[in-house]
Amino acid sequence: MFDYETLRVIWWLLLGILLVGFAVMDGFDLGVAALLRVLTHNDDERRALLETVEPVWEGNQVWFVLGGGAAFAAWPMVYAVSFSGLYLAIMLLLAAFILRPVGFGFRNKMPDARWRNLWDWVITFSGVVIPLVCGVAFGNLFLGLPFQLDDSMRMTYSGSFFALFTPFALWCGLVSVTLLLMHGATYAALKADELIAARARRTAQLLALVFLALYVIAGIWLAIGVPGYAITSTAAHAGVSNPLLKQVAMQGSWFASHALHPVFWLAPIAAIGATLALLALLAKHRYGSAFIASGVVVAGTIFSAGCALFPFLIPSSTDPRSSLTVWDASSSQATLSNMLICVVLLLPIVLAYTTWVYRVLRGRVTLAHIRASHSIQ
C-alpha cells in the first residue's frame, strides 16, 4: 500500500484530524457548559441552553474515543509516556469528563433551587477544566516534558503536577479555554432561544477578539521566547521505532519547520482569517456560516500547534535524545496499514451518521418548547 515513511506522515495527519474532530464537535458543548451561568438569567433559560447540547454531546464523545484509540494503536510510545508522565493531569481531565454527564443527568431530578445550582456549577467547572488542561498540556509540549528513556525503552519521569503550570503553559491554557468558549457561544447563538442567542452573539464577538489577541501573543512568545528542538543527526524516516538512535538539540525556533514546509503557514492563516470572518458573520446574524467559521478557527489553531511541533510529538527537556518524533515512535508498518484500512472504511460512516443526527435535530430550542414539554407555568 504505502511505504513506512508515508504511513507515519498519514497517521500524524490522522491524529491531528481526530484531535480537530474532538475539539470541533465536543468543543462547542464544553463551551456551552462553561458559559451556562453567563448566557442565562434563570432556571428556564439554563434548562433551554442545556437542551441544545444534551441530545448530541454523547455522540460527540466518539471523537475523543477515536483519538485515544488512534494514539494507543498508532503511537504506543506517545500513549505510554503521556499517560505515565501526566498521570494526575489526566485523572483531573477524566474527572471533569465524568462530572459533566452526571451534571446533565442529575440536575433536573429535584426541583430544589440549591440542588440545581450545585449541578450548574459542576457543569460549568467541567466545561472550563477540560480545555484548560488540554491547553496547558499543549504548552508543555513546546517546553518539553521532563522524561528520559533507558536502553530498554523504560521511561523515567522527573516532573510534578504543579510544575506543569508555567507561565507559557498557562497562556496556552487561556488560548484553549477562550477558543472553546467562543465556539460554544457561537453554537448557542445558532441553536438557543432568540433571547439567549442575542447574549451569545455578543459574548462570541467579545471572545473572538480576546482569542485573537491571546493567539497572536502566544505565537510571538513561542517564536522569540521558547527554544525550539531540532534533530541534529540523520533521522531514519523508515527505520525502526527507537528514539535513542537519533541526536536532538535545543536550538533555533519552533517555526524552523515552516521554512522547510511553507504549507504549514496555512494553519495560522486559517485560524486568524476565520476569526475575522467569524466576527463579520456574527455582526450580520449569519449564525450557520459563523459556526462553520468557528470550527475552522478551532482546526487552524490545533494544526498550527501540530505543524510547529513537527516532526516532534513529545519533546524531552531532561534528555532531548529521548524525544518522541513521527519517525521513531510509531507502531509497525503492518499495524499502521491495517489501521488505515479500518479508518477508511469506518470514518465515512461516523461522518454520515453525525450529519444525519444534526439534520434531524436542526432548529432552535425555544423557551416556549421547554415550558410546554416540562409543564412549566
XYZ file of C-alpha atoms in Angstrom:
377
model
C 0.000 0.000 0.000
C 2.187 2.863 1.306
C 5.814 2.799 2.425
C 6.608 3.158 6.135
C 7.622 6.837 5.939
C 4.411 7.824 4.137
C 2.294 5.821 6.575
C 3.868 7.655 9.513
C 3.036 11.033 7.947
C -0.514 9.876 7.162
C -1.029 8.819 10.784
C 0.420 12.098 12.047
C -2.202 13.843 9.885
C -4.942 11.465 11.052
C -4.037 12.088 14.697
C -4.393 15.810 14.005
C -7.718 15.289 12.209
C -9.090 13.232 15.115
C -7.991 15.872 17.620
C -9.638 18.541 15.470
C -12.789 16.403 15.233
C -12.889 16.111 19.018
C -12.244 19.822 19.580
C -14.803 20.958 16.988
C -17.565 18.504 17.887
C -17.113 18.225 21.648
C -15.670 21.728 21.968
C -18.939 23.545 21.443
C -20.773 21.574 24.133
C -17.854 22.205 26.510
C -18.102 25.899 25.659
C -21.862 25.918 26.272
C -21.306 24.178 29.635
C -18.659 26.714 30.651
C -20.933 29.633 29.695
C -24.056 28.180 31.334
C -24.244 30.847 34.038
C -23.054 33.652 31.757
C -25.601 33.331 28.947
C -28.679 32.694 31.110
C -30.562 34.587 33.833
C -32.923 31.977 35.329
C -33.615 28.255 35.569
C -35.849 28.087 32.474
C -33.123 29.634 30.335
C -30.457 27.333 31.759
C -32.656 24.298 31.009
C -33.184 25.550 27.441
C -29.464 26.172 26.894
C -28.526 22.716 28.196
C -31.074 21.084 25.890
C -29.199 22.485 22.877
C -26.323 20.098 23.667
C -27.847 17.226 25.672
C -29.020 15.213 22.596
C -25.607 15.395 20.898
C -22.836 15.525 23.492
C -22.613 11.741 23.863
C -22.221 11.297 20.101
C -19.512 13.959 20.110
C -17.525 11.828 22.569
C -16.924 9.361 19.691
C -14.137 11.657 18.517
C -12.486 11.504 21.942
C -12.592 7.699 21.842
C -11.247 7.617 18.267
C -8.383 9.977 19.163
C -7.434 7.989 22.263
C -7.656 4.708 20.357
C -5.543 6.031 17.491
C -2.871 7.299 19.896
C -2.800 3.922 21.638
C -2.572 1.831 18.479
C -0.563 4.036 16.105
C 1.724 5.834 18.588
C 2.130 3.444 21.557
C 5.203 5.206 22.980
C 3.403 8.567 22.875
C 0.476 6.988 24.698
C 2.746 5.362 27.307
C 4.844 8.475 28.006
C 1.889 10.878 28.192
C -0.292 8.645 30.376
C 2.571 7.712 32.725
C 4.102 11.177 32.998
C 0.883 13.238 33.106
C -0.961 10.849 35.395
C -2.506 13.435 37.765
C -3.380 15.848 34.946
C -5.126 13.053 33.038
C -7.007 11.976 36.195
C -8.227 15.591 36.580
C -9.254 15.569 32.920
C -11.154 12.301 33.284
C -12.864 13.541 36.461
C -14.122 16.570 34.554
C -15.321 14.318 31.713
C -17.202 12.135 34.218
C -18.781 15.042 36.136
C -20.341 16.612 33.043
C -22.775 13.759 32.185
C -23.522 13.326 35.882
C -24.498 17.006 35.990
C -26.679 16.645 32.891
C -28.359 13.582 34.368
C -28.971 14.765 37.936
C -29.666 18.491 37.506
C -33.373 18.163 36.801
C -34.074 15.263 39.161
C -35.107 17.576 42.029
C -36.957 20.928 41.946
C -34.847 22.397 44.767
C -33.036 25.527 43.560
C -29.924 24.783 45.618
C -29.683 21.287 44.045
C -29.863 22.691 40.523
C -27.459 25.490 41.381
C -24.914 22.921 42.615
C -25.049 20.910 39.406
C -24.940 24.052 37.272
C -21.594 24.897 38.884
C -20.395 21.297 38.356
C -21.270 21.525 34.647
C -19.533 24.902 34.399
C -16.452 23.512 36.167
C -16.177 20.616 33.713
C -16.560 22.981 30.756
C -13.607 25.102 31.913
C -11.235 22.436 33.279
C -11.140 20.218 30.175
C -9.955 22.885 27.690
C -7.654 24.390 30.353
C -5.850 21.086 30.994
C -5.631 20.327 27.257
C -4.175 23.786 26.557
C -1.653 23.529 29.396
C -0.611 20.099 28.066
C -0.011 21.540 24.574
C 2.029 24.376 26.107
C 4.210 21.868 27.948
C 4.898 20.009 24.712
C 6.675 23.126 23.407
C 8.640 23.407 26.657
C 9.461 19.682 26.688
C 8.345 17.140 29.275
C 10.899 16.013 31.907
C 11.290 12.367 30.922
C 14.001 10.106 29.611
C 14.219 6.585 28.185
C 16.793 3.967 29.111
C 18.235 1.379 26.725
C 15.247 -0.909 27.402
C 12.785 1.897 26.495
C 11.677 2.225 30.117
C 10.562 5.770 30.869
C 11.554 7.839 33.912
C 9.508 10.996 34.577
C 11.027 13.609 36.921
C 8.326 16.295 36.825
C 5.352 17.040 39.073
C 1.742 18.065 38.556
C 2.186 21.686 39.680
C 5.371 22.112 37.607
C 3.158 21.867 34.506
C 1.639 25.275 35.237
C 4.410 27.506 33.900
C 3.561 30.997 32.557
C 3.752 29.907 28.888
C 1.730 26.730 29.509
C -0.927 28.710 31.391
C -1.083 31.168 28.499
C -1.714 28.246 26.132
C -4.403 27.112 28.556
C -6.055 30.527 28.296
C -5.906 30.317 24.495
C -7.601 26.912 24.635
C -10.318 27.993 27.089
C -11.103 31.170 25.143
C -11.192 29.231 21.875
C -13.798 26.746 23.075
C -15.845 29.394 24.899
C -16.024 31.306 21.610
C -17.008 28.101 19.783
C -19.689 27.329 22.385
C -21.101 30.867 22.329
C -21.330 30.707 18.522
C -23.218 27.408 18.766
C -25.586 28.917 21.361
C -26.232 31.850 19.010
C -27.207 29.301 16.345
C -29.296 26.891 18.446
C -30.666 28.607 21.558
C -33.823 30.676 22.026
C -33.569 34.142 20.444
C -33.342 35.754 23.897
C -30.287 33.670 24.817
C -28.906 33.806 21.276
C -28.641 37.604 21.403
C -26.452 37.394 24.521
C -24.476 34.523 22.970
C -23.761 36.585 19.833
C -22.327 39.480 21.851
C -20.323 37.066 24.023
C -18.932 35.254 20.977
C -17.848 38.560 19.420
C -16.023 39.584 22.606
C -14.407 36.147 22.983
C -13.276 36.150 19.337
C -11.403 39.423 19.897
C -9.832 38.112 23.131
C -8.880 34.816 21.451
C -7.250 36.642 18.530
C -5.088 38.710 20.895
C -4.121 35.676 23.029
C -3.352 33.536 19.958
C -1.120 36.140 18.288
C 0.768 36.833 21.531
C 1.223 33.072 22.059
C 2.731 32.816 18.571
C 5.148 35.711 19.225
C 6.045 34.247 22.642
C 6.738 30.859 21.012
C 8.855 32.424 18.263
C 11.153 34.530 20.446
C 10.803 33.215 23.997
C 10.726 29.408 23.769
C 13.742 27.469 22.385
C 12.911 25.020 19.613
C 14.118 21.448 19.201
C 15.998 20.125 16.175
C 17.199 16.683 15.085
C 20.942 17.107 14.608
C 21.728 13.614 13.274
C 20.379 11.655 10.345
C 16.754 10.655 11.003
C 15.762 7.290 9.554
C 12.235 8.098 8.376
C 11.518 4.446 7.592
C 13.647 2.897 10.322
C 12.773 1.012 13.462
C 10.892 2.838 16.234
C 13.772 3.567 18.585
C 14.014 7.214 19.764
C 17.548 6.699 21.112
C 19.034 6.224 17.620
C 18.996 9.976 16.907
C 20.557 13.123 18.361
C 18.448 16.160 19.317
C 19.478 19.638 20.437
C 17.515 22.556 21.850
C 18.317 25.223 19.282
C 16.632 27.619 16.894
C 12.906 28.331 16.739
C 9.820 26.134 16.766
C 8.915 27.829 13.474
C 12.021 26.433 11.714
C 9.875 23.657 10.244
C 7.782 26.292 8.442
C 10.834 27.254 6.349
C 11.140 23.632 5.191
C 7.386 23.192 4.717
C 5.791 26.562 3.758
C 2.368 24.843 3.598
C 2.428 24.876 7.426
C 1.721 28.634 7.330
C -1.803 27.817 6.091
C -2.788 26.724 9.625
C -2.202 30.059 11.445
C -3.515 31.957 8.417
C -6.723 29.887 8.599
C -7.059 30.482 12.348
C -6.650 34.257 12.072
C -8.634 34.643 8.843
C -11.539 32.536 10.133
C -11.659 34.562 13.369
C -12.053 37.772 11.360
C -14.705 36.078 9.197
C -16.491 34.912 12.342
C -16.705 38.483 13.648
C -18.151 39.681 10.331
C -20.688 36.833 10.113
C -21.868 37.312 13.698
C -22.393 41.018 13.003
C -24.644 40.046 10.072
C -26.520 37.421 12.190
C -25.444 34.640 9.790
C -25.129 32.058 12.557
C -24.821 28.897 10.435
C -21.859 30.272 8.490
C -20.450 31.733 11.724
C -20.443 28.283 13.331
C -18.546 26.852 10.343
C -16.023 29.707 10.638
C -15.684 28.982 14.350
C -14.911 25.338 13.531
C -12.210 26.474 11.087
C -10.685 28.623 13.859
C -10.522 25.541 16.102
C -8.973 23.428 13.330
C -6.457 26.123 12.362
C -5.365 26.572 15.973
C -4.743 22.862 16.582
C -2.983 22.333 13.257
C -0.800 25.414 13.841
C 0.413 23.840 17.106
C 0.944 20.437 15.474
C 2.818 21.907 12.494
C 5.108 23.945 14.768
C 5.984 20.780 16.708
C 6.614 18.642 13.590
C 8.326 16.176 13.478
C 8.277 16.056 17.290
C 5.334 14.510 19.152
C 6.628 14.742 22.754
C 9.988 16.504 23.225
C 12.030 15.701 26.328
C 13.507 18.548 28.388
C 15.804 16.349 30.513
C 17.208 14.162 27.711
C 16.421 15.654 24.259
C 17.625 12.435 22.609
C 14.647 10.638 24.212
C 12.199 12.957 22.439
C 9.493 11.106 20.540
C 9.081 12.024 16.891
C 6.946 10.997 13.937
C 9.885 8.878 12.698
C 10.669 6.853 15.828
C 7.543 6.425 17.990
C 5.036 4.637 15.766
C 3.713 1.098 15.556
C 4.927 -1.285 12.866
C 4.236 -0.764 9.168
C 1.733 -3.661 9.160
C -0.206 -2.183 12.112
C -0.371 1.256 10.531
C -1.514 -0.253 7.198
C -4.286 -2.349 8.769
C -5.488 0.545 10.913
C -5.592 2.816 7.875
C -7.930 0.376 6.117
C -10.224 0.430 9.174
C -10.247 4.240 9.236
C -11.017 4.486 5.512
C -13.989 2.139 5.995
C -15.355 3.452 9.311
C -14.741 7.228 9.267
C -17.261 7.894 6.441
C -19.900 6.004 8.464
C -19.223 8.171 11.519
C -19.393 11.334 9.408
C -22.617 10.222 7.681
C -24.307 9.324 10.982
C -23.207 12.622 12.569
C -24.552 14.579 9.610
C -27.895 12.765 9.798
C -28.239 13.382 13.562
C -27.606 17.112 13.234
C -30.030 17.342 10.327
C -32.761 15.661 12.397
C -32.078 17.984 15.346
C -31.879 21.197 13.300
C -33.697 24.300 14.548
C -33.651 26.323 17.763
C -34.528 25.107 21.261
C -37.050 27.733 22.348
C -38.177 28.693 25.847
C -41.777 28.054 24.782
C -40.869 24.478 23.837
C -39.068 23.944 27.146
C -42.002 25.281 29.196
C -44.528 23.209 27.253
C -42.532 19.970 27.360
C -41.820 20.261 31.100
C -45.245 21.669 32.082
C -43.659 24.889 33.407
C -46.092 27.767 34.030
